[in-house]
Amino acid sequence: GAVVSQHPSRVICKSGTSVKIECRSLDFQATTMFWYRQFPKQSLMLMATSNEGSKATYEQGVEKDKFLINHASLTLSTLTVTSAHPEDSSFYICSARDSAQARYEQYFGPGTRLTVT
Amino acid sequence: AQSVTQLDSQVPVFEEAPVELRCNYSSSVSVYLFWYVQYPNQGLQLLLKYLSGSTLVKGINGFEAEFNKSQTSFHLRKPSVHISDTAEYFCAVSETGGGNKLTFGTGTQLKVEL
């Protein structure tokens, strides 16, 4: 149980285009999902907290107009990188909190490798 | 605000030897503590967590960690490592009364050699 999937696992896009990454909780409902960014050989940095049915909460320094987050259902959150640039290339990881479990339980997806050329 | 320090960026160790990965945290409130493992190009897998109670926490794959409040540490240990333990290990903290936002350390690369 408690499986989180991400799609795609890898994506290459051209500079200036937009790319959407999906995060799904497969066997539980998640009112809250988190989006992280990880640079090579570095830690995970929280980008935003995604709440089902409401606007996402972005961390300081994260451009909300560039990283659009939509959490339209209890099992799906999407991150859209708009007008992507090479500096947006990174490993994006989502996590989901099971609504039926304690607040500290958080399950991570396998990550999406984004390369902008 | 909280922070996590993992002093060792890399730890090489021979197979079947014991290992300790160090983690220190800073917070003005009560926290939960976590250790995660990340294999190349994969997401994070929870190894163990400290919520309350016994300060010695046992996790998966033979790992354990001890919470030391006075030293604000949560070091990860394994008495005998295996080649398959080669991975990146992250220590993380979240406030007990907060929104479950995790703050991660910079990670420790454990490299197990024959």
PDB file of C-alpha atoms in Angstrom:
ATOM      1  CA  GLY A   1       0.000   0.000   0.000  1.00  0.00           C
ATOM      2  CA  ALA A   2       0.802   3.722   0.018  1.00  0.00           C
ATOM      3  CA  VAL A   3       2.138   3.956  -3.503  1.00  0.00           C
ATOM      4  CA  VAL A   4       2.759   7.252  -5.240  1.00  0.00           C
ATOM      5  CA  SER A   5       3.448   7.383  -8.943  1.00  0.00           C
ATOM      6  CA  GLN A   6       4.842  10.125 -11.142  1.00  0.00           C
ATOM      7  CA  HIS A   7       4.519  10.542 -14.857  1.00  0.00           C
ATOM      8  CA  PRO A   8       6.601  10.910 -16.873  1.00  0.00           C
ATOM      9  CA  SER A   9       9.724   9.495 -15.302  1.00  0.00           C
ATOM     10  CA  ARG A  10      11.878  11.398 -17.764  1.00  0.00           C
ATOM     11  CA  VAL A  11      11.100  14.262 -20.098  1.00  0.00           C
ATOM     12  CA  ILE A  12      13.175  16.341 -22.470  1.00  0.00           C
ATOM     13  CA  CYS A  13      11.708  19.563 -23.758  1.00  0.00           C
ATOM     14  CA  LYS A  14      12.873  22.552 -25.710  1.00  0.00           C
ATOM     15  CA  SER A  15      13.487  25.896 -24.102  1.00  0.00           C
ATOM     16  CA  GLY A  16      10.358  28.015 -24.053  1.00  0.00           C
ATOM     17  CA  THR A  17       7.881  25.149 -23.972  1.00  0.00           C
ATOM     18  CA  SER A  18       5.809  23.953 -21.037  1.00  0.00           C
ATOM     19  CA  VAL A  19       5.822  20.533 -19.464  1.00  0.00           C
ATOM     20  CA  LYS A  20       3.357  18.907 -17.091  1.00  0.00           C
ATOM     21  CA  ILE A  21       4.303  16.376 -14.427  1.00  0.00           C
ATOM     22  CA  GLU A  22       1.664  14.249 -12.741  1.00  0.00           C
ATOM     23  CA  CYS A  23       1.735  12.906  -9.224  1.00  0.00           C
ATOM     24  CA  ARG A  24      -0.820  10.258  -8.263  1.00  0.00           C
ATOM     25  CA  SER A  25      -1.593   8.472  -5.025  1.00  0.00           C
ATOM     26  CA  LEU A  26      -2.592   5.014  -6.236  1.00  0.00           C
ATOM     27  CA  ASP A  27      -4.159   3.408  -3.200  1.00  0.00           C
ATOM     28  CA  PHE A  28      -5.024   6.228  -0.843  1.00  0.00           C
ATOM     29  CA  GLN A  29      -6.540   9.670  -0.824  1.00  0.00           C
ATOM     30  CA  ALA A  30      -4.243  12.611  -0.412  1.00  0.00           C
ATOM     31  CA  THR A  31      -5.631  16.009   0.475  1.00  0.00           C
ATOM     32  CA  THR A  32      -2.085  17.287   0.668  1.00  0.00           C
ATOM     33  CA  MET A  33       0.788  16.703  -1.705  1.00  0.00           C
ATOM     34  CA  PHE A  34       4.223  18.256  -1.748  1.00  0.00           C
ATOM     35  CA  TRP A  35       6.505  19.121  -4.639  1.00  0.00           C
ATOM     36  CA  TYR A  36      10.267  19.051  -4.232  1.00  0.00           C
ATOM     37  CA  ARG A  37      13.159  19.893  -6.474  1.00  0.00           C
ATOM     38  CA  GLN A  38      16.509  18.187  -6.244  1.00  0.00           C
ATOM     39  CA  PHE A  39      19.664  19.378  -7.939  1.00  0.00           C
ATOM     40  CA  PRO A  40      22.438  16.881  -8.681  1.00  0.00           C
ATOM     41  CA  LYS A  41      24.066  15.586  -5.534  1.00  0.00           C
ATOM     42  CA  GLN A  42      22.049  17.985  -3.404  1.00  0.00           C
ATOM     43  CA  SER A  43      19.181  17.793  -1.007  1.00  0.00           C
ATOM     44  CA  LEU A  44      15.488  18.102  -1.685  1.00  0.00           C
ATOM     45  CA  MET A  45      14.088  21.597  -1.570  1.00  0.00           C
ATOM     46  CA  LEU A  46      10.396  22.012  -0.925  1.00  0.00           C
ATOM     47  CA  MET A  47       8.829  24.053  -3.689  1.00  0.00           C
ATOM     48  CA  ALA A  48       5.179  24.071  -2.706  1.00  0.00           C
ATOM     49  CA  THR A  49       2.422  22.401  -0.774  1.00  0.00           C
ATOM     50  CA  SER A  50      -0.518  21.332  -2.878  1.00  0.00           C
ATOM     51  CA  ASN A  51      -3.941  21.180  -1.239  1.00  0.00           C
ATOM     52  CA  GLU A  52      -6.898  19.517  -2.920  1.00  0.00           C
ATOM     53  CA  GLY A  53      -9.455  22.033  -4.032  1.00  0.00           C
ATOM     54  CA  SER A  54      -7.484  25.114  -3.079  1.00  0.00           C
ATOM     55  CA  LYS A  55      -4.493  27.123  -4.171  1.00  0.00           C
ATOM     56  CA  ALA A  56      -1.036  25.780  -3.565  1.00  0.00           C
ATOM     57  CA  THR A  57       1.231  27.337  -0.998  1.00  0.00           C
ATOM     58  CA  TYR A  58       4.615  28.192  -2.442  1.00  0.00           C
ATOM     59  CA  GLU A  59       7.871  28.419  -0.556  1.00  0.00           C
ATOM     60  CA  GLN A  60       9.786  31.644  -0.535  1.00  0.00           C
ATOM     61  CA  GLY A  61      11.669  32.218  -3.754  1.00  0.00           C
ATOM     62  CA  VAL A  62       9.578  29.855  -5.886  1.00  0.00           C
ATOM     63  CA  GLU A  63       7.829  31.559  -8.791  1.00  0.00           C
ATOM     64  CA  LYS A  64       4.200  30.511  -8.674  1.00  0.00           C
ATOM     65  CA  ASP A  65       3.560  31.725 -12.198  1.00  0.00           C
ATOM     66  CA  LYS A  66       6.353  29.570 -13.508  1.00  0.00           C
ATOM     67  CA  PHE A  67       5.572  26.436 -11.527  1.00  0.00           C
ATOM     68  CA  LEU A  68       1.816  25.970 -11.774  1.00  0.00           C
ATOM     69  CA  ILE A  69       0.325  23.471  -9.386  1.00  0.00           C
ATOM     70  CA  ASN A  70      -3.136  21.993  -9.666  1.00  0.00           C
ATOM     71  CA  HIS A  71      -4.612  19.539  -7.158  1.00  0.00           C
ATOM     72  CA  ALA A  72      -8.005  18.893  -8.657  1.00  0.00           C
ATOM     73  CA  SER A  73      -8.742  15.537  -7.070  1.00  0.00           C
ATOM     74  CA  LEU A  74      -7.843  13.559  -3.971  1.00  0.00           C
ATOM     75  CA  THR A  75      -5.439  11.393  -5.941  1.00  0.00           C
ATOM     76  CA  LEU A  76      -3.844  13.719  -8.463  1.00  0.00           C
ATOM     77  CA  SER A  77      -1.644  16.786  -8.347  1.00  0.00           C
ATOM     78  CA  THR A  78       0.105  18.257 -11.359  1.00  0.00           C
ATOM     79  CA  LEU A  79       3.114  20.512 -11.662  1.00  0.00           C
ATOM     80  CA  THR A  80       3.442  22.479 -14.887  1.00  0.00           C
ATOM     81  CA  VAL A  81       6.750  24.124 -15.638  1.00  0.00           C
ATOM     82  CA  THR A  82       5.872  26.999 -17.938  1.00  0.00           C
ATOM     83  CA  SER A  83       8.250  28.516 -20.465  1.00  0.00           C
ATOM     84  CA  ALA A  84      10.955  26.142 -19.390  1.00  0.00           C
ATOM     85  CA  HIS A  85      14.598  27.148 -19.504  1.00  0.00           C
ATOM     86  CA  PRO A  86      17.768  25.079 -19.117  1.00  0.00           C
ATOM     87  CA  GLU A  87      18.104  26.208 -15.501  1.00  0.00           C
ATOM     88  CA  ASP A  88      14.793  24.474 -14.776  1.00  0.00           C
ATOM     89  CA  SER A  89      16.435  21.154 -15.546  1.00  0.00           C
ATOM     90  CA  SER A  90      16.259  19.139 -12.373  1.00  0.00           C
ATOM     91  CA  PHE A  91      14.821  16.105 -10.629  1.00  0.00           C
ATOM     92  CA  TYR A  92      11.296  16.814  -9.413  1.00  0.00           C
ATOM     93  CA  ILE A  93       9.855  14.646  -6.670  1.00  0.00           C
ATOM     94  CA  CYS A  94       6.372  14.680  -5.233  1.00  0.00           C
ATOM     95  CA  SER A  95       5.096  13.251  -2.006  1.00  0.00           C
ATOM     96  CA  ALA A  96       1.603  12.678  -0.688  1.00  0.00           C
ATOM     97  CA  ARG A  97       0.090  12.610   2.747  1.00  0.00           C
ATOM     98  CA  ASP A  98      -2.516   9.931   3.382  1.00  0.00           C
ATOM     99  CA  SER A  99      -5.660  11.697   4.590  1.00  0.00           C
ATOM    100  CA  ALA A 100      -6.590   8.680   6.709  1.00  0.00           C
ATOM    101  CA  GLN A 101      -3.268   8.462   8.502  1.00  0.00           C
ATOM    102  CA  ALA A 102      -1.334  10.613  10.903  1.00  0.00           C
ATOM    103  CA  ARG A 103      -0.144  13.932   9.582  1.00  0.00           C
ATOM    104  CA  TYR A 104       3.511  12.991   9.681  1.00  0.00           C
ATOM    105  CA  GLU A 105       3.168  10.112   7.199  1.00  0.00           C
ATOM    106  CA  GLN A 106       4.381  11.167   3.774  1.00  0.00           C
ATOM    107  CA  TYR A 107       4.964   8.911   0.779  1.00  0.00           C
ATOM    108  CA  PHE A 108       7.292   9.816  -2.051  1.00  0.00           C
ATOM    109  CA  GLY A 109       7.004   9.287  -5.759  1.00  0.00           C
ATOM    110  CA  PRO A 110       9.889   7.973  -7.868  1.00  0.00           C
ATOM    111  CA  GLY A 111      10.695  11.385  -9.318  1.00  0.00           C
ATOM    112  CA  THR A 112      10.712  12.985 -12.758  1.00  0.00           C
ATOM    113  CA  ARG A 113      13.927  13.945 -14.490  1.00  0.00           C
ATOM    114  CA  LEU A 114      13.365  17.117 -16.514  1.00  0.00           C
ATOM    115  CA  THR A 115      15.936  18.188 -19.093  1.00  0.00           C
ATOM    116  CA  VAL A 116      15.429  21.452 -20.938  1.00  0.00           C
ATOM    117  CA  THR A 117      17.509  21.883 -24.073  1.00  0.00           C
TER     118      THR A 117
ATOM    119  CA  ALA B   1      12.360  27.407  11.591  1.00  0.00           C
ATOM    120  CA  GLN B   2      14.284  24.186  11.687  1.00  0.00           C
ATOM    121  CA  SER B   3      17.466  23.023  10.030  1.00  0.00           C
ATOM    122  CA  VAL B   4      19.300  19.745   9.559  1.00  0.00           C
ATOM    123  CA  THR B   5      23.029  19.203   9.306  1.00  0.00           C
ATOM    124  CA  GLN B   6      24.621  16.104   7.893  1.00  0.00           C
ATOM    125  CA  LEU B   7      28.294  16.630   8.430  1.00  0.00           C
ATOM    126  CA  ASP B   8      29.526  13.825   6.200  1.00  0.00           C
ATOM    127  CA  SER B   9      28.867  14.191   2.496  1.00  0.00           C
ATOM    128  CA  GLN B  10      30.460  10.823   1.756  1.00  0.00           C
ATOM    129  CA  VAL B  11      31.128   7.785   3.897  1.00  0.00           C
ATOM    130  CA  PRO B  12      33.113   4.916   2.409  1.00  0.00           C
ATOM    131  CA  VAL B  13      32.972   1.644   4.283  1.00  0.00           C
ATOM    132  CA  PHE B  14      33.891  -1.962   3.627  1.00  0.00           C
ATOM    133  CA  GLU B  15      31.211  -4.601   3.390  1.00  0.00           C
ATOM    134  CA  GLU B  16      30.251  -6.191   6.717  1.00  0.00           C
ATOM    135  CA  ALA B  17      31.727  -3.262   8.653  1.00  0.00           C
ATOM    136  CA  PRO B  18      29.593  -1.109  10.923  1.00  0.00           C
ATOM    137  CA  VAL B  19      28.595   2.383   9.862  1.00  0.00           C
ATOM    138  CA  GLU B  20      27.234   5.533  11.464  1.00  0.00           C
ATOM    139  CA  LEU B  21      25.786   8.431   9.506  1.00  0.00           C
ATOM    140  CA  ARG B  22      25.554  11.598  11.528  1.00  0.00           C
ATOM    141  CA  CYS B  23      22.626  13.982  11.712  1.00  0.00           C
ATOM    142  CA  ASN B  24      22.139  17.035  13.887  1.00  0.00           C
ATOM    143  CA  TYR B  25      19.111  19.254  13.875  1.00  0.00           C
ATOM    144  CA  SER B  26      18.065  22.639  15.136  1.00  0.00           C
ATOM    145  CA  SER B  27      14.549  23.637  16.083  1.00  0.00           C
ATOM    146  CA  SER B  28      12.812  25.840  18.613  1.00  0.00           C
ATOM    147  CA  VAL B  29       9.867  23.433  18.911  1.00  0.00           C
ATOM    148  CA  SER B  30       9.282  19.714  19.211  1.00  0.00           C
ATOM    149  CA  VAL B  31      10.085  17.753  16.090  1.00  0.00           C
ATOM    150  CA  TYR B  32       9.663  14.447  14.393  1.00  0.00           C
ATOM    151  CA  LEU B  33      12.825  12.973  12.880  1.00  0.00           C
ATOM    152  CA  PHE B  34      13.215  10.804   9.811  1.00  0.00           C
ATOM    153  CA  TRP B  35      15.829   8.977   7.801  1.00  0.00           C
ATOM    154  CA  TYR B  36      15.227   8.329   4.118  1.00  0.00           C
ATOM    155  CA  VAL B  37      17.253   6.402   1.555  1.00  0.00           C
ATOM    156  CA  GLN B  38      17.476   7.292  -2.105  1.00  0.00           C
ATOM    157  CA  TYR B  39      18.836   4.967  -4.755  1.00  0.00           C
ATOM    158  CA  PRO B  40      20.066   6.469  -8.039  1.00  0.00           C
ATOM    159  CA  ASN B  41      17.319   8.155 -10.056  1.00  0.00           C
ATOM    160  CA  GLN B  42      14.636   7.083  -7.639  1.00  0.00           C
ATOM    161  CA  GLY B  43      12.443   8.720  -5.047  1.00  0.00           C
ATOM    162  CA  LEU B  44      12.851   8.467  -1.312  1.00  0.00           C
ATOM    163  CA  GLN B  45      12.104   5.473   0.835  1.00  0.00           C
ATOM    164  CA  LEU B  46      11.503   5.829   4.547  1.00  0.00           C
ATOM    165  CA  LEU B  47      14.038   3.927   6.647  1.00  0.00           C
ATOM    166  CA  LEU B  48      12.781   4.877  10.078  1.00  0.00           C
ATOM    167  CA  LYS B  49      11.239   7.668  12.088  1.00  0.00           C
ATOM    168  CA  TYR B  50      11.221   9.002  15.617  1.00  0.00           C
ATOM    169  CA  LEU B  51       7.933  10.386  16.843  1.00  0.00           C
ATOM    170  CA  SER B  52       8.053   9.932  20.617  1.00  0.00           C
ATOM    171  CA  GLY B  53       8.811   7.338  23.275  1.00  0.00           C
ATOM    172  CA  SER B  54      11.873   5.134  23.088  1.00  0.00           C
ATOM    173  CA  THR B  55      14.855   7.029  21.813  1.00  0.00           C
ATOM    174  CA  LEU B  56      16.212   3.994  19.965  1.00  0.00           C
ATOM    175  CA  VAL B  57      14.312   3.463  16.764  1.00  0.00           C
ATOM    176  CA  LYS B  58      14.642   0.423  14.544  1.00  0.00           C
ATOM    177  CA  GLY B  59      13.897   0.589  10.858  1.00  0.00           C
ATOM    178  CA  ILE B  60      14.043  -1.466   7.721  1.00  0.00           C
ATOM    179  CA  ASN B  61      17.102  -3.208   6.292  1.00  0.00           C
ATOM    180  CA  GLY B  62      18.744  -3.530   9.710  1.00  0.00           C
ATOM    181  CA  PHE B  63      19.144   0.189  10.309  1.00  0.00           C
ATOM    182  CA  GLU B  64      18.547   1.902  13.620  1.00  0.00           C
ATOM    183  CA  ALA B  65      18.858   5.435  14.930  1.00  0.00           C
ATOM    184  CA  GLU B  66      19.034   7.014  18.338  1.00  0.00           C
ATOM    185  CA  PHE B  67      17.410  10.292  19.252  1.00  0.00           C
ATOM    186  CA  ASN B  68      19.516  12.366  21.613  1.00  0.00           C
ATOM    187  CA  LYS B  69      17.632  15.450  22.679  1.00  0.00           C
ATOM    188  CA  SER B  70      20.466  17.028  24.646  1.00  0.00           C
ATOM    189  CA  GLN B  71      22.803  16.779  21.684  1.00  0.00           C
ATOM    190  CA  THR B  72      20.034  17.407  19.146  1.00  0.00           C
ATOM    191  CA  SER B  73      21.231  14.428  17.160  1.00  0.00           C
ATOM    192  CA  PHE B  74      19.644  11.530  15.335  1.00  0.00           C
ATOM    193  CA  HIS B  75      22.504   9.384  14.068  1.00  0.00           C
ATOM    194  CA  LEU B  76      21.829   6.405  11.839  1.00  0.00           C
ATOM    195  CA  ARG B  77      23.658   3.135  12.429  1.00  0.00           C
ATOM    196  CA  LYS B  78      23.980  -0.312  10.958  1.00  0.00           C
ATOM    197  CA  PRO B  79      26.169  -2.981  12.542  1.00  0.00           C
ATOM    198  CA  SER B  80      27.097  -4.686   9.272  1.00  0.00           C
ATOM    199  CA  VAL B  81      26.592  -3.108   5.870  1.00  0.00           C
ATOM    200  CA  HIS B  82      26.024  -4.789   2.553  1.00  0.00           C
ATOM    201  CA  ILE B  83      26.893  -3.720  -0.971  1.00  0.00           C
ATOM    202  CA  SER B  84      23.199  -3.086  -1.579  1.00  0.00           C
ATOM    203  CA  ASP B  85      23.229  -0.377   1.099  1.00  0.00           C
ATOM    204  CA  THR B  86      25.169   1.884  -1.253  1.00  0.00           C
ATOM    205  CA  ALA B  87      22.866   4.876  -1.676  1.00  0.00           C
ATOM    206  CA  GLU B  88      22.212   8.442  -0.589  1.00  0.00           C
ATOM    207  CA  TYR B  89      20.815   8.877   2.905  1.00  0.00           C
ATOM    208  CA  PHE B  90      18.843  11.913   3.988  1.00  0.00           C
ATOM    209  CA  CYS B  91      17.967  12.998   7.482  1.00  0.00           C
ATOM    210  CA  ALA B  92      14.822  15.111   7.773  1.00  0.00           C
ATOM    211  CA  VAL B  93      12.825  16.917  10.435  1.00  0.00           C
ATOM    212  CA  SER B  94       9.311  18.251  10.712  1.00  0.00           C
ATOM    213  CA  GLU B  95       7.620  20.198  13.462  1.00  0.00           C
ATOM    214  CA  THR B  96       5.138  18.170  15.479  1.00  0.00           C
ATOM    215  CA  GLY B  97       2.519  20.876  15.331  1.00  0.00           C
ATOM    216  CA  GLY B  98       3.207  22.048  11.831  1.00  0.00           C
ATOM    217  CA  GLY B  99       1.849  21.190   8.429  1.00  0.00           C
ATOM    218  CA  ASN B 100       4.134  18.189   8.037  1.00  0.00           C
ATOM    219  CA  LYS B 101       6.616  20.116   5.931  1.00  0.00           C
ATOM    220  CA  LEU B 102       9.900  18.263   5.870  1.00  0.00           C
ATOM    221  CA  THR B 103      13.272  19.961   6.038  1.00  0.00           C
ATOM    222  CA  PHE B 104      16.046  17.801   4.675  1.00  0.00           C
ATOM    223  CA  GLY B 105      19.738  17.647   5.330  1.00  0.00           C
ATOM    224  CA  THR B 106      22.177  17.747   2.449  1.00  0.00           C
ATOM    225  CA  GLY B 107      22.518  13.985   2.369  1.00  0.00           C
ATOM    226  CA  THR B 108      25.298  11.460   2.943  1.00  0.00           C
ATOM    227  CA  GLN B 109      26.511   9.201   0.172  1.00  0.00           C
ATOM    228  CA  LEU B 110      27.215   5.788   1.653  1.00  0.00           C
ATOM    229  CA  LYS B 111      29.546   3.768  -0.523  1.00  0.00           C
ATOM    230  CA  VAL B 112      30.048   0.173   0.474  1.00  0.00           C
ATOM    231  CA  GLU B 113      33.125  -1.479  -0.959  1.00  0.00           C
ATOM    232  CA  LEU B 114      34.228  -5.078  -1.139  1.00  0.00           C
TER     233      LEU B 114
END
